[in-house]
Coordinates of C-alpha atoms in Angstrom, one line a residue:
Chain A
M1371 CA 5.8 1.8 -37.1
K1372 CA 4.0 -0.7 -34.9
F1373 CA 2.5 2.2 -32.9
A1374 CA 1.2 3.9 -36.0
H1375 CA -0.6 0.7 -36.9
L1376 CA -2.0 0.4 -33.5
I1377 CA -3.4 3.9 -33.6
A1378 CA -4.8 3.4 -37.1
A1379 CA -6.4 0.2 -36.0
S1380 CA -8.0 1.8 -32.9
I1381 CA -9.3 4.7 -35.0
L1382 CA -10.8 2.2 -37.4
V1383 CA -12.4 0.2 -34.6
G1384 CA -13.7 3.4 -33.2
T1385 CA -15.4 4.5 -36.4
L1386 CA -16.8 1.1 -37.0
A1387 CA -18.2 0.9 -33.5
M1388 CA -19.7 4.4 -33.8
P1389 CA -22.7 3.7 -36.1
A1390 CA -23.6 0.8 -34.0
A1391 CA -23.6 3.0 -30.9
S1392 CA -25.8 5.7 -32.4
F1393 CA -28.1 3.1 -33.8
A1394 CA -29.4 2.3 -30.3
A1395 CA -32.6 4.3 -30.6
D1396 CA -30.8 7.6 -30.3
K1397 CA -30.3 7.4 -26.6
P1398 CA -27.6 9.9 -25.5
V1399 CA -24.3 8.3 -24.7
V1400 CA -22.4 9.3 -21.5
G1401 CA -18.7 8.5 -21.2
L1402 CA -17.7 8.1 -17.5
V1403 CA -14.0 8.5 -16.7
M1404 CA -13.3 7.1 -13.3
K1405 CA -10.3 6.8 -11.0
S1406 CA -8.8 3.5 -9.8
L1407 CA -11.4 0.8 -9.6
A1408 CA -9.1 -1.0 -7.2
N1409 CA -10.3 1.6 -4.7
E1410 CA -13.5 0.5 -3.0
F1411 CA -14.8 4.0 -3.0
F1412 CA -14.7 4.3 -6.8
K1413 CA -15.8 0.8 -7.4
N1414 CA -19.0 1.6 -5.4
M1415 CA -19.3 4.8 -7.3
L1416 CA -19.2 2.9 -10.6
E1417 CA -21.8 0.4 -9.3
G1418 CA -24.0 3.3 -8.3
A1419 CA -23.7 4.7 -11.8
K1420 CA -24.6 1.4 -13.5
A1421 CA -27.6 1.0 -11.2
H1422 CA -28.6 4.6 -12.2
E1423 CA -28.3 3.8 -15.9
A1424 CA -30.6 0.8 -15.5
K1425 CA -33.0 2.8 -13.4
R1426 CA -33.2 5.8 -15.8
G1427 CA -33.0 3.7 -18.9
D1428 CA -32.8 6.8 -21.2
Y1429 CA -29.1 6.9 -21.8
T1430 CA -26.2 4.5 -22.5
L1431 CA -23.2 4.5 -20.1
K1432 CA -19.6 3.8 -21.1
A1433 CA -17.3 3.6 -18.2
V1434 CA -13.4 3.6 -18.1
G1435 CA -11.4 3.1 -14.9
M1436 CA -7.7 3.2 -14.2
Q1437 CA -5.1 0.7 -13.0
S1438 CA -3.9 2.8 -10.2
E1439 CA -4.5 6.2 -8.5
T1440 CA -1.9 7.9 -10.6
D1441 CA -2.5 6.5 -14.0
V1442 CA -3.1 9.8 -15.8
E1443 CA -2.4 8.4 -19.2
T1444 CA -5.4 6.0 -19.2
Q1445 CA -7.7 8.9 -18.4
I1446 CA -6.4 11.0 -21.2
N1447 CA -6.7 8.1 -23.6
A1448 CA -10.2 7.5 -22.5
I1449 CA -11.3 11.1 -23.1
E1450 CA -9.7 11.1 -26.5
S1451 CA -11.4 7.9 -27.5
F1452 CA -14.7 9.3 -26.2
I1453 CA -14.2 12.3 -28.5
T1454 CA -13.6 10.0 -31.4
Q1455 CA -16.7 8.1 -30.6
K1456 CA -18.7 11.4 -30.5
V1457 CA -20.4 10.7 -27.2
D1458 CA -22.9 13.2 -26.0
A1459 CA -21.5 13.8 -22.6
I1460 CA -18.3 13.0 -20.7
V1461 CA -18.3 12.9 -16.9
V1462 CA -14.8 12.9 -15.4
A1463 CA -13.2 12.4 -12.0
P1464 CA -9.7 13.7 -12.8
S1465 CA -6.7 11.9 -11.4
D1466 CA -4.6 15.0 -11.9
S1467 CA -6.2 18.4 -11.7
R1468 CA -3.8 20.0 -14.3
A1469 CA -2.9 17.2 -16.8
L1470 CA -6.5 16.5 -17.7
V1471 CA -7.3 20.1 -18.7
P1472 CA -6.0 20.0 -22.4
P1473 CA -7.9 16.8 -23.3
I1474 CA -11.1 18.1 -21.6
K1475 CA -10.7 21.4 -23.6
R1476 CA -10.6 19.3 -26.8
A1477 CA -13.8 17.5 -25.8
V1478 CA -15.6 20.8 -25.0
D1479 CA -14.4 22.2 -28.4
A1480 CA -15.8 19.1 -30.1
G1481 CA -19.2 20.1 -28.7
I1482 CA -19.4 17.5 -26.0
T1483 CA -21.0 18.4 -22.6
V1484 CA -18.3 17.8 -20.0
V1485 CA -19.0 17.6 -16.3
N1486 CA -16.1 17.5 -13.8
F1487 CA -16.8 15.7 -10.5
D1488 CA -15.1 14.3 -7.4
V1489 CA -11.9 16.4 -7.8
A1490 CA -12.0 19.9 -9.1
L1491 CA -9.7 20.9 -12.0
D1492 CA -7.2 23.5 -11.2
D1493 CA -8.6 27.0 -11.7
K1494 CA -5.4 28.5 -13.1
A1495 CA -4.9 25.7 -15.6
K1496 CA -8.5 26.1 -16.7
E1497 CA -8.0 29.8 -17.2
E1498 CA -4.8 29.4 -19.1
A1499 CA -6.5 26.9 -21.5
G1500 CA -9.5 29.2 -21.8
L1501 CA -11.7 26.5 -20.4
K1502 CA -14.9 27.3 -18.5
L1503 CA -16.2 24.3 -16.7
A1504 CA -18.4 23.8 -13.6
F1505 CA -17.4 21.4 -10.8
V1506 CA -19.9 19.0 -9.2
G1507 CA -18.7 17.6 -6.0
P1508 CA -18.5 17.6 -2.2
D1509 CA -16.7 20.2 -0.1
N1510 CA -13.9 18.1 1.4
R1511 CA -12.8 21.0 3.6
E1512 CA -16.3 21.5 5.0
G1513 CA -16.6 17.7 5.6
A1514 CA -13.3 17.5 7.4
K1515 CA -14.4 20.5 9.5
M1516 CA -17.6 18.7 10.5
A1517 CA -15.6 15.7 11.7
G1518 CA -13.0 18.0 13.4
D1519 CA -15.7 20.0 15.1
A1520 CA -17.3 16.8 16.5
L1521 CA -13.9 16.0 18.0
A1522 CA -13.4 19.5 19.4
K1523 CA -16.9 19.4 20.9
K1524 CA -16.2 16.1 22.6
L1525 CA -12.8 17.0 23.9
G1526 CA -13.1 20.7 24.7
A1527 CA -10.7 23.6 24.2
G1528 CA -7.0 22.9 24.7
A1529 CA -7.2 19.2 23.9
K1530 CA -4.1 17.7 22.4
V1531 CA -4.7 16.4 18.9
V1532 CA -2.8 15.1 15.8
I1533 CA -3.7 14.8 12.1
I1534 CA -3.0 11.8 9.9
E1535 CA -2.9 13.2 6.4
G1536 CA -3.6 11.6 3.0
N1537 CA -1.2 11.6 0.0
P1538 CA 0.8 14.8 -0.2
G1539 CA -0.1 16.6 -3.4
A1540 CA -3.6 15.1 -3.6
D1541 CA -6.2 17.9 -3.7
N1542 CA -8.7 16.1 -1.5
A1543 CA -6.0 15.4 1.1
A1544 CA -5.0 19.1 1.1
Q1545 CA -8.6 20.2 1.5
R1546 CA -9.3 17.7 4.3
K1547 CA -6.2 18.9 6.1
L1548 CA -7.4 22.5 5.8
G1549 CA -10.8 21.5 7.2
F1550 CA -9.1 19.9 10.2
M1551 CA -7.0 23.0 10.7
D1552 CA -10.2 25.1 10.6
S1553 CA -11.5 23.0 13.5
V1554 CA -8.2 23.3 15.4
A1555 CA -8.5 27.0 15.2
A1556 CA -12.2 27.2 15.9
G1557 CA -12.2 24.8 18.8
K1558 CA -8.9 26.1 20.2
L1559 CA -7.3 22.6 20.0
D1560 CA -3.6 22.0 20.6
L1561 CA -2.2 20.5 17.4
L1562 CA 0.9 18.4 18.4
D1563 CA 1.8 16.9 15.0
S1564 CA 0.5 16.3 11.5
R1565 CA 1.9 13.5 9.2
T1566 CA 1.0 11.6 6.1
A1567 CA 0.3 7.9 6.1
H1568 CA -0.5 7.9 2.4
W1569 CA -4.2 6.8 2.9
E1570 CA -2.9 3.3 4.1
T1571 CA -3.9 1.2 7.1
E1572 CA -0.5 -0.3 7.9
E1573 CA 1.4 2.9 7.5
A1574 CA -1.2 4.8 9.6
N1575 CA -0.7 2.1 12.3
T1576 CA 3.0 2.6 12.3
V1577 CA 3.0 6.4 12.0
F1578 CA 0.4 6.8 14.8
S1579 CA 2.1 4.4 17.1
N1580 CA 5.3 6.4 16.8
M1581 CA 3.4 9.7 17.3
L1582 CA 1.9 8.3 20.4
T1583 CA 5.3 7.5 21.7
A1584 CA 6.6 11.0 21.0
H1585 CA 3.4 12.5 22.5
P1586 CA 1.9 10.1 25.1
D1587 CA -0.7 12.7 26.0
I1588 CA -2.6 12.7 22.7
Q1589 CA -6.3 13.0 23.3
G1590 CA -7.7 13.0 19.7
V1591 CA -6.9 12.0 16.2
M1592 CA -8.2 13.3 12.9
A1593 CA -7.6 10.9 10.1
A1594 CA -8.1 12.0 6.5
N1595 CA -9.8 8.7 5.5
D1596 CA -11.3 5.6 7.2
S1597 CA -8.7 3.1 5.9
M1598 CA -6.2 5.0 8.1
V1599 CA -8.7 5.0 11.0
L1600 CA -8.5 1.2 11.0
G1601 CA -4.7 1.4 11.6
V1602 CA -5.0 4.2 14.2
V1603 CA -7.7 2.3 16.2
K1604 CA -5.5 -0.8 16.3
A1605 CA -2.6 1.3 17.5
I1606 CA -4.7 2.7 20.3
E1607 CA -5.8 -0.8 21.3
A1608 CA -2.2 -2.1 21.3
A1609 CA -1.2 0.8 23.5
G1610 CA -4.0 0.0 25.9
K1611 CA -5.6 3.4 25.5
T1612 CA -9.0 2.4 24.1
G1613 CA -11.5 5.0 25.3
K1614 CA -8.9 7.5 26.2
I1615 CA -8.2 8.7 22.7
E1616 CA -11.1 9.9 20.4
V1617 CA -10.8 9.3 16.6
V1618 CA -12.6 10.9 13.7
G1619 CA -12.3 9.8 10.1
F1620 CA -13.7 10.4 6.6
D1621 CA -15.5 8.3 3.9
N1622 CA -17.8 6.1 6.1
I1623 CA -16.5 2.8 4.6
P1624 CA -18.2 -0.5 5.6
A1625 CA -15.1 -1.7 7.6
V1626 CA -15.5 1.2 10.2
Q1627 CA -19.2 0.4 11.0
P1628 CA -18.3 -2.0 13.9
L1629 CA -15.9 0.7 15.2
L1630 CA -18.6 3.3 15.2
K1631 CA -20.9 0.9 17.0
E1632 CA -18.3 0.1 19.7
K1633 CA -17.6 3.9 20.0
K1634 CA -13.9 3.4 19.0
L1635 CA -14.6 5.9 16.2
L1636 CA -16.4 9.1 17.3
A1637 CA -17.5 10.2 13.8
T1638 CA -16.8 9.9 10.1
V1639 CA -18.1 11.8 7.1
D1640 CA -20.2 10.3 4.3
Q1641 CA -20.0 12.1 1.0
F1642 CA -22.3 9.6 -0.7
G1643 CA -19.7 8.4 -3.1
Q1644 CA -22.1 5.8 -4.5
L1645 CA -24.4 8.6 -5.8
M1646 CA -21.7 11.0 -6.8
A1647 CA -21.1 9.8 -10.4
A1648 CA -24.9 9.2 -10.8
N1649 CA -25.6 12.9 -9.7
A1650 CA -23.0 14.2 -12.1
I1651 CA -24.5 12.1 -14.9
D1652 CA -27.9 13.6 -14.1
K1653 CA -26.5 17.1 -14.4
A1654 CA -24.7 16.3 -17.7
L1655 CA -27.9 14.8 -19.2
G1656 CA -29.8 17.9 -18.1
V1657 CA -27.5 20.1 -20.2
V1658 CA -27.6 17.6 -23.1
A1659 CA -31.4 17.8 -23.1
G1660 CA -31.1 21.6 -23.6
G1661 CA -30.9 22.8 -20.0
K1662 CA -28.9 25.7 -18.7
P1663 CA -25.1 25.1 -18.7
L1664 CA -23.6 24.5 -15.2
E1665 CA -21.6 27.2 -13.5
G1666 CA -19.2 27.4 -10.6
W1667 CA -19.2 24.8 -7.9
V1668 CA -22.3 22.6 -7.6
K1669 CA -21.9 21.3 -4.1
T1670 CA -23.1 17.7 -3.4
D1671 CA -24.4 16.4 0.0
I1672 CA -22.1 15.5 2.9
K1673 CA -23.2 14.2 6.2
L1674 CA -21.5 13.6 9.6
V1675 CA -22.0 9.9 10.7
T1676 CA -21.8 8.9 14.4
S1677 CA -22.6 5.8 16.4
D1678 CA -26.3 7.1 16.4
D1679 CA -26.5 6.3 12.7
V1680 CA -25.4 2.7 13.1
K1681 CA -27.9 0.2 14.1
Chain B
M950 CA 31.1 -12.6 -11.8
D951 CA 34.3 -13.4 -9.9
T952 CA 34.7 -17.0 -8.9
T953 CA 35.9 -17.5 -5.4
D954 CA 37.1 -20.9 -4.0
L955 CA 33.8 -21.1 -2.1
T956 CA 31.8 -22.1 -5.2
T957 CA 33.1 -25.6 -5.5
A958 CA 33.9 -26.1 -1.9
P959 CA 31.8 -29.0 -0.5
A960 CA 29.5 -28.3 2.5
G961 CA 31.1 -28.1 5.9
S962 CA 34.7 -27.3 4.7
K963 CA 34.6 -23.6 5.6
T964 CA 37.9 -22.4 6.8
I965 CA 38.4 -20.4 9.9
A966 CA 39.3 -17.5 7.7
T967 CA 36.0 -17.4 5.9
T968 CA 34.1 -17.8 9.2
T969 CA 36.0 -14.8 10.5
K970 CA 35.1 -12.8 7.4
T971 CA 31.4 -13.7 7.7
V972 CA 31.4 -12.6 11.4
L973 CA 33.2 -9.4 10.5
R974 CA 30.6 -8.6 7.8
E975 CA 27.7 -9.0 10.1
A976 CA 29.4 -7.2 12.9
G977 CA 29.7 -4.2 10.6
I978 CA 25.9 -4.0 10.1
G979 CA 25.4 -4.7 13.8
I980 CA 27.7 -1.7 14.7
A981 CA 25.7 0.5 12.3
L982 CA 22.5 -0.5 14.1
I983 CA 23.9 0.1 17.5
A984 CA 25.3 3.5 16.4
L985 CA 21.8 4.4 15.1
I986 CA 20.2 3.3 18.4
I987 CA 22.8 5.4 20.4
V988 CA 22.0 8.5 18.3
F989 CA 18.3 8.1 18.8
S990 CA 18.5 7.3 22.5
F991 CA 19.1 11.0 23.1
T992 CA 15.5 11.7 22.0
P993 CA 13.0 11.2 24.8
H994 CA 10.8 8.0 24.8
F995 CA 13.0 6.2 22.3
L996 CA 14.3 3.6 24.7
S997 CA 11.0 3.3 26.6
S998 CA 9.7 -0.2 26.7
S999 CA 6.5 0.6 24.9
N1000 CA 8.5 2.2 22.1
V1001 CA 10.7 -0.9 21.8
T1002 CA 7.5 -3.0 21.5
N1003 CA 6.4 -0.6 18.8
I1004 CA 9.6 -0.9 16.8
L1005 CA 9.6 -4.7 17.0
T1006 CA 5.9 -4.8 15.9
Q1007 CA 6.6 -2.5 13.0
V1008 CA 9.6 -4.5 11.9
T1009 CA 7.9 -7.9 11.9
I1010 CA 6.1 -8.0 8.5
N1011 CA 9.1 -6.6 6.6
L1012 CA 11.4 -9.0 8.4
V1013 CA 9.3 -12.1 7.4
L1014 CA 9.2 -11.0 3.8
S1015 CA 12.9 -10.2 3.8
I1016 CA 13.9 -13.7 5.0
G1017 CA 12.2 -15.1 1.9
M1018 CA 13.7 -12.4 -0.3
T1019 CA 17.2 -13.3 1.1
F1020 CA 16.8 -16.8 -0.3
V1021 CA 15.9 -15.5 -3.7
I1022 CA 18.6 -12.8 -3.8
L1023 CA 21.2 -15.3 -2.7
I1024 CA 20.7 -17.4 -5.9
G1025 CA 21.0 -14.1 -7.9
G1026 CA 17.2 -13.6 -8.4
I1027 CA 14.8 -11.0 -7.2
D1028 CA 11.1 -11.2 -6.3
L1029 CA 9.1 -8.1 -7.0
S1030 CA 5.8 -9.8 -6.5
V1031 CA 5.9 -10.2 -2.7
G1032 CA 3.7 -7.2 -1.9
S1033 CA 1.0 -8.2 -4.3
V1034 CA 1.2 -11.8 -3.4
L1035 CA 0.9 -10.9 0.3
S1036 CA -2.3 -9.1 -0.5
F1037 CA -3.6 -12.1 -2.5
C1038 CA -2.8 -14.5 0.4
A1039 CA -4.5 -12.1 2.8
V1040 CA -7.7 -11.8 0.9
V1041 CA -7.8 -15.6 0.4
A1042 CA -7.2 -16.2 4.1
G1043 CA -9.6 -13.4 5.0
T1044 CA -12.4 -15.0 2.9
V1045 CA -11.8 -18.4 4.5
M1046 CA -11.6 -16.9 8.0
T1047 CA -15.0 -15.1 7.7
L1048 CA -16.8 -18.1 6.2
P1049 CA -20.1 -18.3 8.1
G1050 CA -20.6 -21.2 10.5
L1051 CA -17.0 -22.1 11.1
D1052 CA -15.6 -22.5 14.6
P1053 CA -13.1 -19.6 15.2
A1054 CA -10.2 -22.0 15.9
V1055 CA -10.9 -24.0 12.7
A1056 CA -11.4 -20.9 10.7
V1057 CA -8.0 -19.4 11.8
F1058 CA -6.3 -22.7 11.1
L1059 CA -7.8 -23.2 7.6
A1060 CA -7.1 -19.5 6.8
T1061 CA -3.4 -19.9 7.8
I1062 CA -3.1 -23.0 5.6
S1063 CA -4.8 -21.3 2.7
A1064 CA -2.6 -18.3 2.9
I1065 CA 0.6 -20.4 2.9
V1066 CA -0.8 -22.6 0.0
A1067 CA -1.6 -19.4 -2.0
G1068 CA 2.0 -18.2 -1.3
I1069 CA 3.5 -21.5 -2.4
G1070 CA 1.4 -21.3 -5.6
F1071 CA 2.8 -18.0 -6.6
G1072 CA 6.3 -19.0 -5.4
L1073 CA 6.2 -22.1 -7.7
L1074 CA 4.9 -20.0 -10.5
N1075 CA 7.8 -17.5 -10.2
G1076 CA 10.4 -20.3 -9.8
L1077 CA 9.1 -22.6 -12.5
I1078 CA 8.7 -19.9 -15.2
S1079 CA 12.0 -18.2 -14.5
A1080 CA 14.0 -21.5 -14.2
W1081 CA 12.4 -23.4 -17.1
W1082 CA 12.6 -20.6 -19.7
A1083 CA 15.7 -19.0 -18.1
I1084 CA 13.8 -15.7 -18.0
P1085 CA 15.2 -13.1 -15.5
S1086 CA 13.1 -13.3 -12.3
F1087 CA 12.9 -9.5 -12.5
I1088 CA 10.6 -9.8 -15.5
V1089 CA 8.7 -12.9 -14.3
T1090 CA 7.9 -11.4 -10.9
L1091 CA 6.9 -8.1 -12.5
G1092 CA 4.3 -10.2 -14.3
T1093 CA 3.1 -12.1 -11.2
L1094 CA 3.0 -8.8 -9.3
N1095 CA 0.2 -7.8 -11.6
I1096 CA -1.4 -11.2 -11.7
A1097 CA -1.6 -11.5 -7.9
R1098 CA -2.9 -7.9 -7.5
G1099 CA -5.5 -8.4 -10.1
A1100 CA -6.5 -11.8 -8.6
A1101 CA -6.8 -10.2 -5.2
L1102 CA -9.1 -7.5 -6.6
Q1103 CA -11.1 -10.1 -8.5
V1104 CA -11.6 -12.4 -5.5
T1105 CA -12.9 -9.5 -3.3
N1106 CA -14.4 -7.3 -5.9
A1107 CA -12.1 -4.6 -4.5
S1108 CA -13.7 -4.6 -1.0
T1109 CA -12.0 -4.8 2.4
I1110 CA -12.5 -8.0 4.5
Y1111 CA -12.8 -7.3 8.3
S1112 CA -14.3 -8.6 11.6
F1113 CA -12.0 -11.6 12.2
P1114 CA -12.5 -13.8 15.3
A1115 CA -11.7 -11.8 18.6
A1116 CA -9.2 -14.4 19.7
F1117 CA -7.2 -14.0 16.5
N1118 CA -7.2 -10.2 16.9
A1119 CA -6.0 -10.6 20.5
F1120 CA -3.3 -13.0 19.4
G1121 CA -1.9 -10.3 17.1
S1122 CA -1.3 -7.8 20.0
Q1123 CA 0.1 -10.4 22.5
T1124 CA 3.5 -9.6 24.0
F1125 CA 5.9 -11.5 26.2
Y1126 CA 8.0 -9.2 28.5
G1127 CA 7.4 -6.4 26.0
I1128 CA 8.4 -8.5 23.0
P1129 CA 5.5 -8.9 20.5
L1130 CA 4.5 -12.6 19.9
L1131 CA 4.5 -11.9 16.2
F1132 CA 8.1 -10.7 16.3
L1133 CA 9.1 -13.9 18.2
I1134 CA 7.5 -15.9 15.4
A1135 CA 9.6 -13.9 12.9
L1136 CA 12.7 -14.6 15.0
V1137 CA 12.0 -18.3 14.9
L1138 CA 11.8 -18.0 11.1
V1139 CA 15.2 -16.2 11.1
A1140 CA 16.7 -19.1 13.1
I1141 CA 15.2 -21.7 10.7
G1142 CA 16.5 -19.7 7.7
W1143 CA 19.9 -19.3 9.3
F1144 CA 20.1 -23.1 9.9
V1145 CA 19.0 -24.0 6.4
L1146 CA 21.4 -21.7 4.8
T1147 CA 24.5 -22.4 6.8
K1148 CA 24.1 -25.9 8.2
T1149 CA 22.6 -27.9 5.4
V1150 CA 23.9 -29.0 2.0
F1151 CA 20.8 -27.5 0.5
G1152 CA 21.8 -24.0 1.8
R1153 CA 25.4 -24.3 0.7
V1154 CA 24.3 -25.2 -2.9
L1155 CA 22.1 -22.1 -2.9
Y1156 CA 25.2 -20.0 -2.2
G1157 CA 27.1 -21.9 -4.9
I1158 CA 24.4 -21.2 -7.5
G1159 CA 24.5 -17.5 -6.6
N1160 CA 28.3 -17.4 -7.0
N1161 CA 28.6 -19.4 -10.2
E1162 CA 25.6 -21.2 -11.6
E1163 CA 27.5 -23.1 -14.2
A1164 CA 30.0 -24.4 -11.7
A1165 CA 27.2 -25.6 -9.5
R1166 CA 25.6 -27.4 -12.5
L1167 CA 28.9 -29.0 -13.4
A1168 CA 29.3 -30.2 -9.8
G1169 CA 26.2 -32.2 -10.5
H1170 CA 23.6 -30.1 -8.7
N1171 CA 20.1 -29.9 -10.1
V1172 CA 20.0 -26.1 -10.4
F1173 CA 16.4 -26.1 -11.7
F1174 CA 15.2 -27.7 -8.5
Y1175 CA 17.1 -25.3 -6.2
K1176 CA 15.9 -22.2 -8.1
V1177 CA 12.3 -23.3 -7.8
A1178 CA 12.8 -24.2 -4.2
A1179 CA 14.2 -20.7 -3.4
F1180 CA 11.2 -19.0 -4.9
T1181 CA 8.8 -21.4 -3.2
I1182 CA 10.4 -20.7 0.2
C1183 CA 9.9 -17.0 -0.4
G1184 CA 6.2 -17.8 -1.2
V1185 CA 5.8 -19.7 2.1
L1186 CA 7.1 -16.6 4.0
V1187 CA 4.8 -14.3 2.1
G1188 CA 1.9 -16.5 3.1
I1189 CA 3.0 -16.3 6.8
G1190 CA 3.5 -12.5 6.4
A1191 CA -0.1 -12.2 5.2
I1192 CA -1.4 -13.9 8.3
I1193 CA 0.8 -11.7 10.5
Y1194 CA -0.5 -8.6 8.7
M1195 CA -4.1 -9.7 9.4
A1196 CA -3.4 -10.5 13.0
R1197 CA -1.8 -7.1 13.5
L1198 CA -4.4 -4.9 11.7
N1199 CA -7.5 -7.1 11.7
I1200 CA -8.3 -6.4 8.0
A1201 CA -7.4 -8.0 4.7
S1202 CA -7.7 -5.9 1.5
P1203 CA -6.7 -6.2 -2.1
I1204 CA -4.8 -2.9 -1.9
I1205 CA -2.5 -3.7 1.0
G1206 CA 1.2 -4.4 0.6
I1207 CA 1.9 -1.9 -2.2
G1208 CA 5.7 -1.3 -2.2
F1209 CA 6.4 -4.0 0.4
E1210 CA 8.8 -5.7 -2.0
L1211 CA 11.0 -2.6 -2.1
N1212 CA 11.2 -2.5 1.7
A1213 CA 12.1 -6.1 1.8
I1214 CA 14.8 -5.7 -0.9
A1215 CA 16.2 -2.7 1.1
A1216 CA 16.4 -4.7 4.3
V1217 CA 18.2 -7.5 2.5
I1218 CA 20.7 -5.1 0.8
I1219 CA 21.3 -3.0 3.9
G1220 CA 21.9 -6.4 5.7
G1221 CA 24.8 -7.0 3.4
T1222 CA 23.5 -9.5 1.0
S1223 CA 24.9 -9.0 -2.5
L1224 CA 22.3 -8.3 -5.2
S1225 CA 24.3 -10.4 -7.6
G1226 CA 23.9 -13.4 -5.3
G1227 CA 26.1 -15.8 -3.5
R1228 CA 26.9 -13.7 -0.5
G1229 CA 24.9 -12.7 2.5
S1230 CA 22.9 -14.1 5.4
V1231 CA 19.5 -13.9 7.1
V1232 CA 21.1 -12.6 10.3
G1233 CA 22.3 -9.6 8.2
T1234 CA 18.8 -9.3 6.9
L1235 CA 17.4 -9.3 10.5
L1236 CA 19.8 -6.4 11.2
G1237 CA 18.9 -4.6 8.0
A1238 CA 15.1 -4.8 8.8
C1239 CA 15.8 -3.5 12.3
I1240 CA 17.8 -0.6 10.8
I1241 CA 14.9 0.4 8.6
G1242 CA 12.5 0.1 11.5
V1243 CA 14.6 2.0 14.0
L1244 CA 15.2 4.8 11.4
A1245 CA 11.5 5.2 10.6
N1246 CA 10.6 5.3 14.3
G1247 CA 13.5 7.5 15.5
L1248 CA 13.0 10.1 12.8
I1249 CA 9.4 10.6 13.8
L1250 CA 10.3 10.9 17.4
L1251 CA 12.9 13.5 16.4
G1252 CA 10.0 15.4 14.8
L1253 CA 11.5 15.4 11.3
S1254 CA 9.1 16.1 8.5
D1255 CA 7.7 13.3 6.3
F1256 CA 9.7 14.4 3.3
M1257 CA 13.0 14.6 5.2
R1258 CA 12.3 11.2 6.6
Q1259 CA 11.9 9.7 3.1
M1260 CA 15.1 11.4 1.9
I1261 CA 17.1 10.1 4.8
T1262 CA 15.9 6.6 4.3
G1263 CA 17.0 6.8 0.7
F1264 CA 20.5 8.0 1.7
V1265 CA 20.9 5.2 4.2
I1266 CA 20.1 2.6 1.6
I1267 CA 22.8 4.0 -0.7
L1268 CA 25.3 4.4 2.2
A1269 CA 24.8 0.8 3.1
V1270 CA 25.7 -0.4 -0.4
I1271 CA 28.7 1.8 -0.5
L1272 CA 29.9 0.6 2.9
D1273 CA 29.3 -3.0 1.7
K1274 CA 31.7 -2.4 -1.2
Y1275 CA 34.5 -1.4 1.3
R1276 CA 33.7 -4.2 3.6
E1277 CA 33.9 -6.6 0.6
R1278 CA 37.4 -5.3 -0.2
L1279 CA 38.5 -5.4 3.4
T1280 CA 37.4 -8.9 4.1
K1281 CA 38.9 -10.2 0.8
A1282 CA 42.3 -8.8 1.4

């Protein structure tokens, strides 16, 4: 009973708010569905989008974030409320590449332009739902290969390396691992072990210390994100092996800048997260303004960052 | 829910029989730890001095949090907020430590004080709310878990704090004859916890409350005070844990410490402390934390997959509780 009231109330609020929104000089409204804003990467991305809104000035941005990385429910609710509010475009970074397909299909059916960025929706799930949707985002596999290749070039063929993986089941973690594996194959590296540290600094420190005990001859580490690099570098320092083990990471977060400068981190990959949402919004507004619908995979920039890039 | 004669026994009147029982209980956990070490010693490198250093380093944070958790579980409570509060203490301390223009020594000192004060703040909040309104601490600390996490994100605007003084960083990786300095600090905290719980009236009353709160109240003890005190002690240890985290990893971030509460609870339970309160010890907790640390390390050295590792850790927790049931019967008979 209570729930029904709540739903009724929220619908009422939605419809009341709607005329006010469309009143604002007919600027198109873009609904942005983000992942966890507790994650620095997405927080920066949101700030980039807000700066973009102020700069362009020809659209209104409504952003929704989640409590945690796996809070799928909040994203589904956000998309449904955007449909009710009849926004012009929805730009979404899905927390789950399958669960988000049905609500996105409803949005598309309601005539809303939807752009999928950051993490691609599952192709099979899209096909089953009869949904055709382009993906705007970086090639994580290619990025990881760039970092892995830098490591292979530095160490040479036959070098003994390990991989520290992201969350098992996460698409970007899987793609980055594949990219590292591509480098292992291309550079003829000797992969000793590959384990997850769930994207976390402390866990990466523990897991890598233990790997180093099992394989004291490790020469290189490929970590799937820079938070884990922080833990790996501390483990190398604690083992007194600074300079003897090369590390590459991913994301180019501020906290690894000193490590790049001191050459404790060989390279990391910047996927320009701050611009990612803004780029996707540009693409969505292009379609809203009558442009050609997007197709396939619209790849965004990635760049290898080394100590040369740090002043 | 069973009342033993221990409840109303005044401090210091422990019989030889109960002492023997306590020793037996902890010996059981000790034997489990030794058995585990023997099994793993067949894998190369496990007993190497650098690996022992690693295990002790990896055990330290969980051990410090588990000492505080022991106090709370002994009175029949639980603290789910420790991971989030650790993160909050760390970002407060990190902010203080990186204030511009501070002498490094002063910065580290002020940061340590501020982490402990932040921990005490949340400990008091947990204790006061659960004791005053008689709300299960499970619910209260579930609330403060979110409050502390949100506060940590708010203070930092979700960014990571890094670049602490070099001396502080070096302090974190200091070792004495292969034993990490941070672990030695944790051992001192275990000793203090052991003394407080077994050698003081205060400690005996905590056990009494865990066994039978009403009886403790009727015996004239201010139960409200003791409950708040237990949560506050836990808060102090979380503050210290935060500083240890920062010394070890050289960062403070609002997303660290997720799930630390579960590891701490696991260490306490494996260490033989009863979840319903009134029974257990910090020495058991020390052994419990070591079992978790040895298991995590040994299974990686054995080359087991991450998923198998997670499953085995789960089995060990359940096994420990089942064994505890038998030990309880054995020592009661």
